[in-house]
Short mmCIF file of C-alpha atoms in Angstrom, two decimals:
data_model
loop_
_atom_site.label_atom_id
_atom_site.label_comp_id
_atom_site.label_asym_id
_atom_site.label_seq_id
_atom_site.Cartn_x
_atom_site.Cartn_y
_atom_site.Cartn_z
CA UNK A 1 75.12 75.37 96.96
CA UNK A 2 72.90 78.13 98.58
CA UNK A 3 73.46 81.80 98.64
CA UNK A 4 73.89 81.91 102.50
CA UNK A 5 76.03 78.30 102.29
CA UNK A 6 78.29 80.53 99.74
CA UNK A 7 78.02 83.65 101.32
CA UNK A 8 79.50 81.63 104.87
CA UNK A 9 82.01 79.99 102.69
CA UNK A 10 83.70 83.22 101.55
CA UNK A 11 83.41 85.01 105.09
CA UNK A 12 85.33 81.62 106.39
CA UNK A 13 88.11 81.98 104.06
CA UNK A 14 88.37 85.95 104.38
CA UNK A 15 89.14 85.26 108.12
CA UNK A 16 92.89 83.18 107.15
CA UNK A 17 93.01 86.07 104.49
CA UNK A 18 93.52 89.02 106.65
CA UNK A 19 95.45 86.75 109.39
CA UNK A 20 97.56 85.76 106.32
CA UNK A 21 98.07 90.07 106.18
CA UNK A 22 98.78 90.30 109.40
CA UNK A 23 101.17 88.02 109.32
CA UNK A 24 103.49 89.67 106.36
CA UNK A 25 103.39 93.36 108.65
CA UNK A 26 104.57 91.28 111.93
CA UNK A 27 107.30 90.13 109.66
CA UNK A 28 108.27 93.30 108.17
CA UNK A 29 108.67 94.49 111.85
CA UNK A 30 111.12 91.62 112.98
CA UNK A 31 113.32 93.51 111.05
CA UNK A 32 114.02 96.29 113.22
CA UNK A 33 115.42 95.91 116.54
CA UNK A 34 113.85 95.49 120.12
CA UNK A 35 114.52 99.15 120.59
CA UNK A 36 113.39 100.56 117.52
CA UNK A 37 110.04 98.77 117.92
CA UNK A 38 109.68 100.20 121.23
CA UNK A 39 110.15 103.83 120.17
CA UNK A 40 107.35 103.57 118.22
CA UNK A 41 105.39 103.58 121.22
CA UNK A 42 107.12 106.50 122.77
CA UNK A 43 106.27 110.17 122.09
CA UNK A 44 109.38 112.71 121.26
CA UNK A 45 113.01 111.11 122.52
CA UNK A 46 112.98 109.73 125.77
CA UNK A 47 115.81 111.50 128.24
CA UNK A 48 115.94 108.24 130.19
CA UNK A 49 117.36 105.65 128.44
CA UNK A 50 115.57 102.78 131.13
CA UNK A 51 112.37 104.10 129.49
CA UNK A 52 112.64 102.00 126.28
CA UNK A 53 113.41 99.05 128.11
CA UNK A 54 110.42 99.14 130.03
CA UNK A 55 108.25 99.53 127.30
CA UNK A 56 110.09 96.58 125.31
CA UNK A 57 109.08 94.49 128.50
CA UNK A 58 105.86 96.13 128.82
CA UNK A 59 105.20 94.95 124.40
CA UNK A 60 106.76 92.02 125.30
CA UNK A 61 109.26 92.50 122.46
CA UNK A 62 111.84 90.21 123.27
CA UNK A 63 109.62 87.10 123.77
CA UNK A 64 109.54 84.27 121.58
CA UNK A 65 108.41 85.14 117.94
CA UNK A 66 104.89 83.29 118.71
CA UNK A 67 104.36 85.20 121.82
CA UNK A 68 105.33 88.60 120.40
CA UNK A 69 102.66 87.52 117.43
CA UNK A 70 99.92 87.28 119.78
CA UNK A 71 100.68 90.43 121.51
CA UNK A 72 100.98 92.63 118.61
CA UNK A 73 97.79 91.08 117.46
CA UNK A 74 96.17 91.75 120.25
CA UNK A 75 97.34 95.31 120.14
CA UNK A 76 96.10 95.66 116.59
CA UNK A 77 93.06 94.60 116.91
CA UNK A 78 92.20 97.40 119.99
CA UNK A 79 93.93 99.91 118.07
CA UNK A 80 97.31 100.22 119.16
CA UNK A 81 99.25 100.80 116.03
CA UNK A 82 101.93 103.37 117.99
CA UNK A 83 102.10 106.72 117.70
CA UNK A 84 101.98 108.90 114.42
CA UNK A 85 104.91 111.25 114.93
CA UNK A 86 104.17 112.42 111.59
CA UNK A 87 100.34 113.87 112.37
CA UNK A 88 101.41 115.36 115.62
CA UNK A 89 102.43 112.72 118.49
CA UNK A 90 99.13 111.33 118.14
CA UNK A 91 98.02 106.81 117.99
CA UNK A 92 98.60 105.77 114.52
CA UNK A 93 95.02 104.74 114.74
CA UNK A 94 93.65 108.20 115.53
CA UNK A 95 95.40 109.42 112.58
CA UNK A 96 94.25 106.83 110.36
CA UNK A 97 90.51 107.44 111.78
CA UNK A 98 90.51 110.93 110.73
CA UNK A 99 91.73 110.72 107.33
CA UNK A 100 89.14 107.75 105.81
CA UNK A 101 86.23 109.99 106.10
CA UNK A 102 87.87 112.41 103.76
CA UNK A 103 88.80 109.69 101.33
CA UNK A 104 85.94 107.61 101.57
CA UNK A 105 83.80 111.19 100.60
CA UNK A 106 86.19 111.24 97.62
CA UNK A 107 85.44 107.42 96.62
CA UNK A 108 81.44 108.10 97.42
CA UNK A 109 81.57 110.72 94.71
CA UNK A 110 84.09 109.10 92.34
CA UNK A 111 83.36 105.63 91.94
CA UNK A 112 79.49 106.13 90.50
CA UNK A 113 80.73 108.37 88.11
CA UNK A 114 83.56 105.75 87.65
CA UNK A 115 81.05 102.78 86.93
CA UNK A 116 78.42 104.65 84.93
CA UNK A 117 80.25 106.73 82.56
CA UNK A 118 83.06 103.54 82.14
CA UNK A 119 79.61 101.14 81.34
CA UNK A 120 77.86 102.76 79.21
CA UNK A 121 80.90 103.74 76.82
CA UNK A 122 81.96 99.73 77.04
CA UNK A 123 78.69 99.03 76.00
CA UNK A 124 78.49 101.87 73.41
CA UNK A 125 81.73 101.03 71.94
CA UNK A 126 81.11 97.42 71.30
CA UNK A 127 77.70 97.37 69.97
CA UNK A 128 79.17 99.76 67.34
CA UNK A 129 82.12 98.03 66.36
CA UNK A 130 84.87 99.31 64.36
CA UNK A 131 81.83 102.46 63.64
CA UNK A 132 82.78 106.01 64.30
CA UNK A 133 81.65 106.20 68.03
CA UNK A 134 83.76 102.93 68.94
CA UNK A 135 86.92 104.48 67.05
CA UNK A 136 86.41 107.52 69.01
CA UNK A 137 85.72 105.72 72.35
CA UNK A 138 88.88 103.57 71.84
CA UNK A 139 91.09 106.58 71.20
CA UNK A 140 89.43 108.49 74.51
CA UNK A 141 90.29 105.38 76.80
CA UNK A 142 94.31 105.28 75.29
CA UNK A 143 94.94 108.61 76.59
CA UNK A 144 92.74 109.26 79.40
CA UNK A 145 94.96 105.42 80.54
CA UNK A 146 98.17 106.86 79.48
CA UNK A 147 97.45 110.30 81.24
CA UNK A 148 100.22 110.70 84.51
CA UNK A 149 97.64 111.36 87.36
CA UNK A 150 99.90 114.11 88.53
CA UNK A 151 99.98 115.98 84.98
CA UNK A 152 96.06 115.77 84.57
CA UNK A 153 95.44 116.89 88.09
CA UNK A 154 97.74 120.21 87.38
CA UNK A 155 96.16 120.91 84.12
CA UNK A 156 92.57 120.62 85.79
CA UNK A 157 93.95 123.27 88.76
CA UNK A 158 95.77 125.25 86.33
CA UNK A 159 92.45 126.06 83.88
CA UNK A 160 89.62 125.61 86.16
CA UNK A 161 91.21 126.94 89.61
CA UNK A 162 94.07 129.53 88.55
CA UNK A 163 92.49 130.95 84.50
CA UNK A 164 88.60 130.73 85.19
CA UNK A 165 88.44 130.41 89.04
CA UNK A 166 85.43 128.46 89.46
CA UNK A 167 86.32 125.86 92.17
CA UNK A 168 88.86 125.59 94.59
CA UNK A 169 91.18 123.27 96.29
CA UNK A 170 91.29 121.61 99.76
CA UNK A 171 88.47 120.33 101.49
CA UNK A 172 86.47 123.54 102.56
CA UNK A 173 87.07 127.32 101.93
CA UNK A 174 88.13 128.93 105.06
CA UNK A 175 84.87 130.38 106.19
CA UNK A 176 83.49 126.92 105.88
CA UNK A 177 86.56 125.13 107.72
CA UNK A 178 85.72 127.88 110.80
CA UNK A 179 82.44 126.77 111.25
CA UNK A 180 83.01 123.32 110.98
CA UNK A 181 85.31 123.13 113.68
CA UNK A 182 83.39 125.20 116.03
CA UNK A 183 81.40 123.33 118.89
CA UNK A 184 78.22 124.66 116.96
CA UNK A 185 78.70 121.96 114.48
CA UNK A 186 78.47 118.62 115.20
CA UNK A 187 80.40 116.00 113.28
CA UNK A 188 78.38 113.03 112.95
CA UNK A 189 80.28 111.26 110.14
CA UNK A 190 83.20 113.65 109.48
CA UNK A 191 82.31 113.89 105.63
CA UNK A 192 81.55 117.29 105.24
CA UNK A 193 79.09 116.97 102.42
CA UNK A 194 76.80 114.87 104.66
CA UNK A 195 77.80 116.62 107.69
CA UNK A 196 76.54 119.99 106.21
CA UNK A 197 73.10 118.38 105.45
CA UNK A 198 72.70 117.06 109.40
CA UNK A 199 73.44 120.43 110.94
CA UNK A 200 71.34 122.20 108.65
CA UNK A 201 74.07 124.03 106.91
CA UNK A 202 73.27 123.44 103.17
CA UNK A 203 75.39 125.80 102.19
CA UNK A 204 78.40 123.58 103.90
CA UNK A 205 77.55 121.06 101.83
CA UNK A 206 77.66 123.12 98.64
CA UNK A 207 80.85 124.34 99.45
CA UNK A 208 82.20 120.54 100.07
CA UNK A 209 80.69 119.84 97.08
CA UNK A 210 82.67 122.83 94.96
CA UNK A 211 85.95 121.67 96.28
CA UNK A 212 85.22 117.85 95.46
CA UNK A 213 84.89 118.96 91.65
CA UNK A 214 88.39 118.40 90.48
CA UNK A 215 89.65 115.77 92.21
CA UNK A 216 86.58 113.90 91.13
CA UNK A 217 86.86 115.02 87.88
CA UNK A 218 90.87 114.11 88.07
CA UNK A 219 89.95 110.60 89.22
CA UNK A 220 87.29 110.29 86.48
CA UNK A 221 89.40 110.69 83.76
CA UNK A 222 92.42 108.59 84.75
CA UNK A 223 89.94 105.55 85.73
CA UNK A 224 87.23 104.98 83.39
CA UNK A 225 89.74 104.36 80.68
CA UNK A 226 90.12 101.04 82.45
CA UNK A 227 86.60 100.18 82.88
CA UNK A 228 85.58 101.28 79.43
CA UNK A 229 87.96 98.74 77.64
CA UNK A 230 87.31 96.00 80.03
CA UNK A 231 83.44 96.46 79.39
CA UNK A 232 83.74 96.51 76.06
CA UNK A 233 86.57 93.39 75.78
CA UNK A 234 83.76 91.55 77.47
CA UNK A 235 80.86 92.75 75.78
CA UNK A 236 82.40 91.59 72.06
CA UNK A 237 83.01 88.66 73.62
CA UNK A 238 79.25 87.81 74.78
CA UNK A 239 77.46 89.19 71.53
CA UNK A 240 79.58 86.68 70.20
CA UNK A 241 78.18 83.59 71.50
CA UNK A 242 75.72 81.54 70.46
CA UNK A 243 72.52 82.70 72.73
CA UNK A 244 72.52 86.13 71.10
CA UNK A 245 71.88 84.59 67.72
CA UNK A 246 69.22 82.19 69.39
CA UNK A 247 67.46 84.91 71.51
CA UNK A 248 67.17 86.88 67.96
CA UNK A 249 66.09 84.00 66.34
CA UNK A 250 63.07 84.06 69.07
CA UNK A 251 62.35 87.74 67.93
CA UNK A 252 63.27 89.59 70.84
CA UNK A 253 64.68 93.10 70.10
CA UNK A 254 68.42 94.11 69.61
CA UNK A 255 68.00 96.21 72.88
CA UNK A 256 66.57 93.59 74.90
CA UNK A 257 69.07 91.11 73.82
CA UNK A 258 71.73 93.83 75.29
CA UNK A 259 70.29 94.98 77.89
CA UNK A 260 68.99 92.19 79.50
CA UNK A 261 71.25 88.99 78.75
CA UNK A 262 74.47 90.34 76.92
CA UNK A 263 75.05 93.46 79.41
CA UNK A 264 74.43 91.19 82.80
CA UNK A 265 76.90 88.51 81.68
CA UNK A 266 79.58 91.20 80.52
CA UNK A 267 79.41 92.90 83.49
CA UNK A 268 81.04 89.93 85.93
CA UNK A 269 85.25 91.06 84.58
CA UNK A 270 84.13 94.39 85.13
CA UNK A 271 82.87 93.98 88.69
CA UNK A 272 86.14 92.56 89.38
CA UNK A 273 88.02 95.41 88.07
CA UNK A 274 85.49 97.90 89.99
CA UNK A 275 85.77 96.17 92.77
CA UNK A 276 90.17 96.53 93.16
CA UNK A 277 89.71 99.77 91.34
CA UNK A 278 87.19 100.99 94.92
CA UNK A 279 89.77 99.27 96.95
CA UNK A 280 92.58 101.59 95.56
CA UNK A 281 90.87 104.31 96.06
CA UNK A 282 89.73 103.86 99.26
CA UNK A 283 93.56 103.30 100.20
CA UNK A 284 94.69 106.49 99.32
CA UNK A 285 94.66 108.52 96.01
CA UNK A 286 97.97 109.74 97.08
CA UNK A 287 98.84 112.00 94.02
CA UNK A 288 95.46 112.83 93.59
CA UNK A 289 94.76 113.75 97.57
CA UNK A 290 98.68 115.62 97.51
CA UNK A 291 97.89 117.87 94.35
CA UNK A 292 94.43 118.94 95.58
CA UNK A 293 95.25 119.71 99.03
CA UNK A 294 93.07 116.99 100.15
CA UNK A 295 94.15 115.51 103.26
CA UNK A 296 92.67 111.92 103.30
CA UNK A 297 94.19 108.91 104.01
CA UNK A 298 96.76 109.12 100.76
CA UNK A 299 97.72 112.36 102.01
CA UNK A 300 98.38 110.91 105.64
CA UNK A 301 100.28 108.14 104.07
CA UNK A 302 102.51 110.10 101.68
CA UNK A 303 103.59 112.63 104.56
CA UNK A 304 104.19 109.55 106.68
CA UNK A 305 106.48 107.78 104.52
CA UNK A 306 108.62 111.07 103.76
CA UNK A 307 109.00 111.63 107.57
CA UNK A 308 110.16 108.02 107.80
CA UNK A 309 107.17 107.68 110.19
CA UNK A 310 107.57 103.51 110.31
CA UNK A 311 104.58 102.79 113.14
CA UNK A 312 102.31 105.31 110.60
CA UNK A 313 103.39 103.54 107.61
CA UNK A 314 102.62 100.04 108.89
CA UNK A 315 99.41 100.66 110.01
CA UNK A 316 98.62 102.05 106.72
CA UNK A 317 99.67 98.53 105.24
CA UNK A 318 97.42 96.99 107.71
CA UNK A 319 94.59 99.55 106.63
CA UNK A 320 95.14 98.24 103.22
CA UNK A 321 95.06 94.86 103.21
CA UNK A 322 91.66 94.67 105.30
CA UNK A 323 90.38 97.04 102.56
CA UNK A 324 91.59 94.76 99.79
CA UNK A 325 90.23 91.96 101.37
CA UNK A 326 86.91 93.19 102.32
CA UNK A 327 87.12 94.34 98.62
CA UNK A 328 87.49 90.91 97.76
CA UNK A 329 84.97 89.01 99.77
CA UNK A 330 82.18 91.89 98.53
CA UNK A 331 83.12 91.07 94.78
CA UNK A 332 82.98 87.33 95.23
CA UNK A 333 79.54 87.48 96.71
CA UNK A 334 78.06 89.95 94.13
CA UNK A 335 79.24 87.77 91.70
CA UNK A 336 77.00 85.13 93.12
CA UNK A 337 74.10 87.65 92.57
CA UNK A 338 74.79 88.23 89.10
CA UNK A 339 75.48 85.06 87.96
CA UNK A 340 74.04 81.63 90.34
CA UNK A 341 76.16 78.91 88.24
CA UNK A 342 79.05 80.24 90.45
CA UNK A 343 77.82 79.06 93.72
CA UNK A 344 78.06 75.65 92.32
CA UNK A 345 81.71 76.08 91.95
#
């Protein structure tokens, strides 16, 4: 099978995917009442009661289960998720819009780091089996995995924020935050790090920069652990095969055997795990985003789901299975790129 035959072939089967998503949120909503569904379109407490009857006819909530299907789908798709009582009476979708950039600045920082650091320690840990650096490698990834999120992130604030007061928390210092939301500043993307750069304002950007330290750093410590053993489960397992010992045999170099053969087939469990680990984080760091101050999408969610905030909380649930599923569909083709014998499948 060609790429492009494979690459249609996964796009077909993403589209029954996220209908099969949609489909689990429509039935979470069944259970509430008529009346309770229609609130969520409704901003404050209506003083006439005829109000959420018209908007249950107007949602066509008390149609047949098919029909009320289609028109929530409908909805969904241009956006009309309710409104977000807990970000201020405004459409869940508005909401939703303005905390991804914030999270997705987190990911575009976190992941590479992620990846890089998690890789090369795999790598470094298997080729020196049972040596000294593996030992030590082993015994960083058992507690940086056993680590509570929550514990790590106050330890980070409480040394490098509150004893030596080097970076901060939140998104922007205050001076920064003013002149971002002037009319001066134009907000082409909403990430403030590549925001700053557009308008000319390096020194926005450097300040975005000092507050994404920590939360980085938090993120870092609590998620390499994961990549590092997986990398290094499937390294052992290649250099164990028989074309290391043939490709040897032919002379070629112990670094060119890793580096070119052993580390590209390795790498396929590991762009799985990547791949759900981006996902996550793209779907909220909640613990991460509360600690910090940083109000992305986690935040958003967190506050939603202590304010009970159901229309919120679904469309978050929505959010997250497209993201999974994108997620998905992007690690299934790059697996074709690293390794063709799986488009023969």
């Amino acid at each position: 099978m060609g790429m492009k035959a494979y690459v249609m072939r996964r796009v077909l089967l993403f589209i029954p995917t996220l209908l099969g998503v949609t489909l689990l949120i429509f039935a979470v909503l069944q259970i509430f009442t008529p009346e309770e569904r229609a609130s969520a379109y409704i901003m404050g407490t209506p003083k006439d009661p005829s109000v959420i009857y018209r908007v249950i006819e107007k949602y066509h909530l008390n149609d047949p289960i098919p029909l009320q299907y289609y028109y929530w789908l409908t909805r969904a798709l241009s956006g009309d998720l309710g409104i977000a009582r807990s970000a201020g009476n405004i459409p869940v979708s508005v909401a939703l819009l303005q905390g991804i950039p914030a999270t997705l600045e987190l990911v575009m920082f976190s992941i590479p780091s992620i990846a890089i650091l998690g890789i090369y320690l795999g790598v470094k840990s298997a080729v020196n089996r049972d040596k000294a650096p593996d030992h030590i490698i082993r015994i960083f990834s058992i507690i940086g995995w056993s680590l509570p999120t929550f514990w790590s992130a106050l330890i980070l604030i409480a040394i490098f924020y509150g004893g030596l007061n080097w970076v901060s928390i939140g998104r922007l210092s205050n001076e920064a935050y003013a002149v971002v939301t002037s009319s001066n500043f134009i907000r082409y993307t909403r990430m403030n790090t590549i925001d700053g750069l557009l308008n000319g304002q390096l020194w926005i950007t450097i300040d975005a920069l000092e507050h994404l330290v920590l939360p980085v750093v938090n993120l870092t410590i609590v998620s390499v652990a994961l990549i590092v053993r997986v990398m290094r489960s499937s390294m052992l397992e290649e250099l164990s095969k028989g074309y290391v010992l043939t490709a040897k045999a032919k002379g070629l170099s112990n670094d060119v055997v890793i580096n070119k053969h052993v580390k590209r087939n390795a790498l396929i469990p590991v762009i799985t795990v990547t791949g759900v680990l981006t996902a996550g984080l793209l779907t909220g760091v909640v613990i991460t985003e509360t600690v910090f101050n940083y109000k992305g999408i986690g935040y958003f969610a967190a506050h939603a789901a202590l304010q009970m905030d159901i229309p919120s909380v679904l469309g978050f649930a929505l959010f997250v299975g497209l993201v999974y599923s994108l997620a998905n569909l992007i690690v299934d083709i790059t697996y074709a790129y690293i390794d063709p014998r799986i488009r023969l499948e």
